[in-house]
Tab-separated table of C-alpha atoms in Angstrom:
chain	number	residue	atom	x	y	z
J	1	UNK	CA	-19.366	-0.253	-26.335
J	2	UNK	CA	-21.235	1.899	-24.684
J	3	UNK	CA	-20.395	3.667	-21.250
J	4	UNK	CA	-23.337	3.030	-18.141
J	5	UNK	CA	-24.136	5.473	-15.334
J	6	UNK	CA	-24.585	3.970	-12.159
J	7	UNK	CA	-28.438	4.879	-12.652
J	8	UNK	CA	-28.389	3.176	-15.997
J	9	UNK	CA	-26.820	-0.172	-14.584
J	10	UNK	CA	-29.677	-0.121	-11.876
J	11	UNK	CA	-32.364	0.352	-14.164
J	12	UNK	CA	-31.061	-2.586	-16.416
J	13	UNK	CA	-31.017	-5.292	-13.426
J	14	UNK	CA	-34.443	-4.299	-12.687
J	15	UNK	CA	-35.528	-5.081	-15.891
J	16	UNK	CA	-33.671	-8.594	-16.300
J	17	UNK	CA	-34.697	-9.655	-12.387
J	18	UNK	CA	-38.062	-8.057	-13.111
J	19	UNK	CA	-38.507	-5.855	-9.988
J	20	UNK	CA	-38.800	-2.127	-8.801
J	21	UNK	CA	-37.596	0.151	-6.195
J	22	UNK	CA	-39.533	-1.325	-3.910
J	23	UNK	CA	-38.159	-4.738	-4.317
J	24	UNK	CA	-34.854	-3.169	-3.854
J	25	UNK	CA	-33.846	0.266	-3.021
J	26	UNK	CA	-31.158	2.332	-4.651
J	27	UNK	CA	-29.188	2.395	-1.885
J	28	UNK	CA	-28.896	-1.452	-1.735
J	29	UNK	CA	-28.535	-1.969	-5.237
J	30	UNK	CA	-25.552	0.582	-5.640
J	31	UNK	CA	-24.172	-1.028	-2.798
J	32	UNK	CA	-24.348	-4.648	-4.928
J	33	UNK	CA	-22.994	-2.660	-7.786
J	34	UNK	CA	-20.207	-1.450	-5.521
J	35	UNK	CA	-19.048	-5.030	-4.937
J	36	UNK	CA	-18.746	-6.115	-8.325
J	37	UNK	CA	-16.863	-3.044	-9.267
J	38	UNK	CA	-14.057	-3.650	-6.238
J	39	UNK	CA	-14.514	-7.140	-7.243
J	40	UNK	CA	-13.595	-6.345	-10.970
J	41	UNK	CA	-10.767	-3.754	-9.505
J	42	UNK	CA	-8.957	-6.420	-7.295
J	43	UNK	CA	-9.406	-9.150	-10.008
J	44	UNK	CA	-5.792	-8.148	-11.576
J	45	UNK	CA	-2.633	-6.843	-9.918
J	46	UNK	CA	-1.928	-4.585	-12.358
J	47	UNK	CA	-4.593	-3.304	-14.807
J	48	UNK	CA	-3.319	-1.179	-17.589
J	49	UNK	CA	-5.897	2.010	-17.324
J	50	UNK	CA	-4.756	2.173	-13.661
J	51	UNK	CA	-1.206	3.580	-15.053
J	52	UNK	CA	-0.070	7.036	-14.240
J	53	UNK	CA	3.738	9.089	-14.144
J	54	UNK	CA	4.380	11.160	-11.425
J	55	UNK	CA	7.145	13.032	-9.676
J	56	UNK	CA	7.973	14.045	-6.404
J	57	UNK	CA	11.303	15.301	-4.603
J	58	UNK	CA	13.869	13.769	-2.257
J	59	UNK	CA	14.911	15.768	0.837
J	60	UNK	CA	18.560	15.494	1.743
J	61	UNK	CA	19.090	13.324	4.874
J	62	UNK	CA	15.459	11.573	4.237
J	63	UNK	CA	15.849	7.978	3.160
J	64	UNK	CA	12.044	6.733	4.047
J	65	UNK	CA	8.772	8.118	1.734
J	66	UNK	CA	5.324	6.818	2.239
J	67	UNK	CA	3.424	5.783	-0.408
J	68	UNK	CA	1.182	8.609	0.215
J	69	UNK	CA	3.663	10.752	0.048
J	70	UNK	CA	5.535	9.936	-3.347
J	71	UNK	CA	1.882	9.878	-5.195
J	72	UNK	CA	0.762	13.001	-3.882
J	73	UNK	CA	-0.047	14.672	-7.348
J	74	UNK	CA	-1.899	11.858	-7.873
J	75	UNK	CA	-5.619	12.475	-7.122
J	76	UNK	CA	-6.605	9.080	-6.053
J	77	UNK	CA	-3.358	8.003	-4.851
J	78	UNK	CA	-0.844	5.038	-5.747
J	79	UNK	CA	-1.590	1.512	-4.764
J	80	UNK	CA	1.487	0.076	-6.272
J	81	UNK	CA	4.825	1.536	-7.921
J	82	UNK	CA	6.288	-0.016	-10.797
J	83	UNK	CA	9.385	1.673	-11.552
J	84	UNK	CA	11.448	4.953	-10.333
J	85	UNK	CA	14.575	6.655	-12.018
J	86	UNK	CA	16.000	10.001	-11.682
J	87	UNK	CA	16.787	12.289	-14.430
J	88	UNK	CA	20.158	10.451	-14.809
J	89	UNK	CA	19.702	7.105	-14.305
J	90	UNK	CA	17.391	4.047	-14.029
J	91	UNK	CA	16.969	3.026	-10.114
J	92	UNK	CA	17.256	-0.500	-9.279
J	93	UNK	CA	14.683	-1.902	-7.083
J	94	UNK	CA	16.284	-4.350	-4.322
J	95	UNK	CA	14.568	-6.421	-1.954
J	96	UNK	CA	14.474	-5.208	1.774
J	97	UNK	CA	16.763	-8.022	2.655
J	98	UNK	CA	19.169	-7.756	-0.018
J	99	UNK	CA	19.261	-3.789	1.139
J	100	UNK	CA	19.701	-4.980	4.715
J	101	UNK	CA	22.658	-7.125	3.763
J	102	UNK	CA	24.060	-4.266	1.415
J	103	UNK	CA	23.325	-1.246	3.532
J	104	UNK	CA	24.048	-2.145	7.459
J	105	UNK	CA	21.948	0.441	9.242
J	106	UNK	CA	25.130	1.477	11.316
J	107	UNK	CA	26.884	2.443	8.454
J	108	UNK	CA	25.825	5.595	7.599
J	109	UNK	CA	25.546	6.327	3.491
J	110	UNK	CA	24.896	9.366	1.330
J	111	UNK	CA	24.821	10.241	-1.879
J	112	UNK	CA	22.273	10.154	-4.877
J	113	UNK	CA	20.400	7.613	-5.036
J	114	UNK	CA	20.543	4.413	-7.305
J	115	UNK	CA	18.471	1.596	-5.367
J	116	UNK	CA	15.513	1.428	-3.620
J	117	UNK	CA	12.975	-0.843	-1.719
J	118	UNK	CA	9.714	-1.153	-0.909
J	119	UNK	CA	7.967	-2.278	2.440
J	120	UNK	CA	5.234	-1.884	4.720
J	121	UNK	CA	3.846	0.979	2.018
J	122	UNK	CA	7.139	3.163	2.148
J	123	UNK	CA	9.829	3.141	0.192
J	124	UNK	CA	13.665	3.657	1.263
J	125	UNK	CA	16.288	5.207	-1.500
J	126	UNK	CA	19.971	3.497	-0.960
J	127	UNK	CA	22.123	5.188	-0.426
J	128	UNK	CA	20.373	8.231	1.625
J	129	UNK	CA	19.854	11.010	-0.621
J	130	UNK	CA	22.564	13.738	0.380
J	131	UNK	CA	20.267	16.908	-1.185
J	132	UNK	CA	17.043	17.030	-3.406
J	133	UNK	CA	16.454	14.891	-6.409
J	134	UNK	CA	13.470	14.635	-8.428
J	135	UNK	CA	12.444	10.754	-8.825
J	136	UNK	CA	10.298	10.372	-11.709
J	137	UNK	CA	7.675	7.435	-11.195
J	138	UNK	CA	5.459	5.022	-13.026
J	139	UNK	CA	3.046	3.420	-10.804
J	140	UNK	CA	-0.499	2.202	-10.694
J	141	UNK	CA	-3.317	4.643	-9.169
J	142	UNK	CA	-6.130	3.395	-6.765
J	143	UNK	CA	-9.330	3.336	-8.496
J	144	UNK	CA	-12.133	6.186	-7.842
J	145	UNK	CA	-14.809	4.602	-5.467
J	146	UNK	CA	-17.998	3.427	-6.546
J	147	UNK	CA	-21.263	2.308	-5.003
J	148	UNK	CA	-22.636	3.616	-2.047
J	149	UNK	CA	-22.880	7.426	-2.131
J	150	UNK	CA	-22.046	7.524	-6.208
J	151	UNK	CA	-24.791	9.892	-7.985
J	152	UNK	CA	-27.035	8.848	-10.525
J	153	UNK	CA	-25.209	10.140	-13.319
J	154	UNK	CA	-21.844	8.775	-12.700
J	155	UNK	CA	-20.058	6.516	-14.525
J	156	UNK	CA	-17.316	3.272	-12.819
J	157	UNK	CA	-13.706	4.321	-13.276
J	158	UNK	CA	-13.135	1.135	-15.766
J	159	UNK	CA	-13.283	1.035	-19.805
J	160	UNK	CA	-16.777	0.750	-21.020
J	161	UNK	CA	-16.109	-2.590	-21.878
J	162	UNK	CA	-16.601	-3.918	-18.367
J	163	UNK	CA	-19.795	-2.115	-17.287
J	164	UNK	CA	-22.121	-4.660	-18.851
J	165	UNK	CA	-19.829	-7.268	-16.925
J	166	UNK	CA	-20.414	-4.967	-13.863
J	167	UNK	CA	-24.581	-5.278	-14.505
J	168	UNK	CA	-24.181	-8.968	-14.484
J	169	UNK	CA	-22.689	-9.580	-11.189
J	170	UNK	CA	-25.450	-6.531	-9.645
J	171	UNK	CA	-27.808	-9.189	-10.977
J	172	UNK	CA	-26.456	-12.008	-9.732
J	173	UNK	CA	-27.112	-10.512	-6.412
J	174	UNK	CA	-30.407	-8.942	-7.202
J	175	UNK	CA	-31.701	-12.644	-7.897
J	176	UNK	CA	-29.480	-14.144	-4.861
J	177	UNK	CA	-31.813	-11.104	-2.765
J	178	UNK	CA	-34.825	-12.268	-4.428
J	179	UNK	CA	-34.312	-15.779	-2.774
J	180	UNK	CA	-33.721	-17.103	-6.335
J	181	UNK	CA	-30.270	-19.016	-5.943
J	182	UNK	CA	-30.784	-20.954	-9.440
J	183	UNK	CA	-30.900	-17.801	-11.269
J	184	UNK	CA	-28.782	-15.885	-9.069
J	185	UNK	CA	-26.022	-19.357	-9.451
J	186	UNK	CA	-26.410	-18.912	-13.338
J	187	UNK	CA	-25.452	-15.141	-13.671
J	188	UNK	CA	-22.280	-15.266	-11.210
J	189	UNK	CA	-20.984	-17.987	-13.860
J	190	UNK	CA	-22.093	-15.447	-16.580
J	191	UNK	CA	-20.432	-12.988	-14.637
J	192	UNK	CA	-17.035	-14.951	-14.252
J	193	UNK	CA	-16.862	-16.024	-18.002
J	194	UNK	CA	-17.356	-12.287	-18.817
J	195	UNK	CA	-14.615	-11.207	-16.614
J	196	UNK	CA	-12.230	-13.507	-18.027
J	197	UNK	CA	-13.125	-12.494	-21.437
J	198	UNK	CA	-12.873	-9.106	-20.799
J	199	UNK	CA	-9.564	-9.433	-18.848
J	200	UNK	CA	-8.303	-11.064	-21.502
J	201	UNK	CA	-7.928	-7.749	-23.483
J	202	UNK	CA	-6.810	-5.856	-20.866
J	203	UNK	CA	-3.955	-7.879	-18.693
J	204	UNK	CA	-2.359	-9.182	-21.792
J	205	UNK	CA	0.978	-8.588	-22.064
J	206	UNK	CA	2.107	-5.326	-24.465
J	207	UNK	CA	2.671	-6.295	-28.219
J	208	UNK	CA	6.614	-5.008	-28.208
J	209	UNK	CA	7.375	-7.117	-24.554
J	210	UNK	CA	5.844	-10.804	-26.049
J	211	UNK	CA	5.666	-13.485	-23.002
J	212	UNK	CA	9.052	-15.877	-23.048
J	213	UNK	CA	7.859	-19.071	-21.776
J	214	UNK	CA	10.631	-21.633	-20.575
J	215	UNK	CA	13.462	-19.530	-20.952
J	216	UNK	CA	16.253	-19.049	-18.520
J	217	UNK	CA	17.125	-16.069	-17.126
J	218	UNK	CA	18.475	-13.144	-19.537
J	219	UNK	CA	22.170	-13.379	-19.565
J	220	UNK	CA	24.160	-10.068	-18.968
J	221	UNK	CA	27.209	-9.898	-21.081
J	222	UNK	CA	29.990	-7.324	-19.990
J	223	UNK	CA	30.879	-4.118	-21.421
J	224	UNK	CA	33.456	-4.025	-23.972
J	225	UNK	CA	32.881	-7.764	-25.712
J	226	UNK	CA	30.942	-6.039	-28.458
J	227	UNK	CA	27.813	-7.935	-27.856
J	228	UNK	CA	24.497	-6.873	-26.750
J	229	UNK	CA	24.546	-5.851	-23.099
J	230	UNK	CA	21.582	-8.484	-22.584
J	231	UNK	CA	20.604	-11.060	-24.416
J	232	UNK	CA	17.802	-14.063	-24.441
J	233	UNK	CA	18.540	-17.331	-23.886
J	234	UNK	CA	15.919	-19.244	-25.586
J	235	UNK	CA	12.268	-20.245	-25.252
J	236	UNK	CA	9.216	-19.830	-26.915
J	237	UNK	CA	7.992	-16.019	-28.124
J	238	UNK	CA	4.231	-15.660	-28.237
């Protein structure tokens, strides 16, 4: 598959929708590219070319860290972390209520950290770190803008698989402009189809983690029985 420049993509919807600059300026048309690409980049949760690892350090007495602020090596910042451990051990996210319950905030509580939780775009370490840790983090980045202001020669911050599915939507709204809602009707479907298609390869779930459908929750066996620590409890593997 072949990668598309913003340029390129514009130059393609011409062609299909049959007009010219005049019938729609650059700046217009980048700015109906620019939808379908936040359209495509809020379609899924989680895409997997949106993964990055980071660190960043704890400061002793400092239980709150905004988002900002624990993706800060991270050029176009975190939208979402997935998972934070230190170099010793795994920490367990908790819900802000069950923290609540577990961590009264007139009880005060030091030490490294082994939980955290996550709200209003901060996260709080339980219990409060006493000194500096580095937390190690695996999160999803925000994706690098596109549209209005991107030069000609630049290319949407998604696999090259999707720009063609990018094009269609532009020229969905290219015909929708043109006062052509039959046309314009007939390429959002395309558009939608493609999407799915596309996300199909994408948001799949990774070949070593298959889906469990209808299966109860893992059961954790205790140390010492000389079984597995977890184990499934049935349901189908796909």
């Amino acid at each position: 598959m072949t990668a598309m420049t913003i340029a390129e993509m514009r130059t393609q919807v011409r062609a299909v929708v049959d007009i010219d600059a005049t019938d729609i300026s650059d700046t217009v048309l980048n700015n109906m590219i620019g939808q379908g690409f936040d359209t495509i980049v809020f379609s899924e949760k989680r895409w997997p070319f949106y993964e990055v690892a980071t660190t960043f350090n704890t400061s002793a007495s400092t239980k709150d860290y905004a988002l900002a602020t624990v993706g800060a090596s991270v050029t176009q910042g975190l939208r979402e972390i997935v998972a934070m451990r230190t170099d010793d051990h795994v920490l367990q996210y908790v819900g802000s209520d069950d923290a609540d319950w577990n961590y009264p905030l007139d009880v005060a509580s030091s030490g490294e950290p082994w939980e955290w939780s996550y709200w209003n775009d901060t996260v709080r370490f339980y219990p409060t770190p006493d000194t500096t840790y580095t937390v190690n983090v695996r999160a999803l980045r925000n994706a690098t803008s596109f549209g209005v202001g991107t030069s000609d020669g630049t290319q949407p911050d998604l696999p090259a698989a999707f720009h063609p599915v990018l094009v269609t939507y532009a020229t969905a709204k290219a015909y929708l402009q043109q006062e052509d809602p039959v046309m314009a009707n007939q390429y959002q479907s395309q558009f939608v189809q493609d999407l799915d298609n596309v996300a199909r390869r994408y948001a799949d779930v990774p070949a070593p983690q298959p889906m469990v459908a209808n299966s109860r929750r893992p059961t954790r066996y205790l140390a010492g029985f000389g079984r597995l620590r977890y184990a499934n409890t049935g349901g189908v593997i796909w």
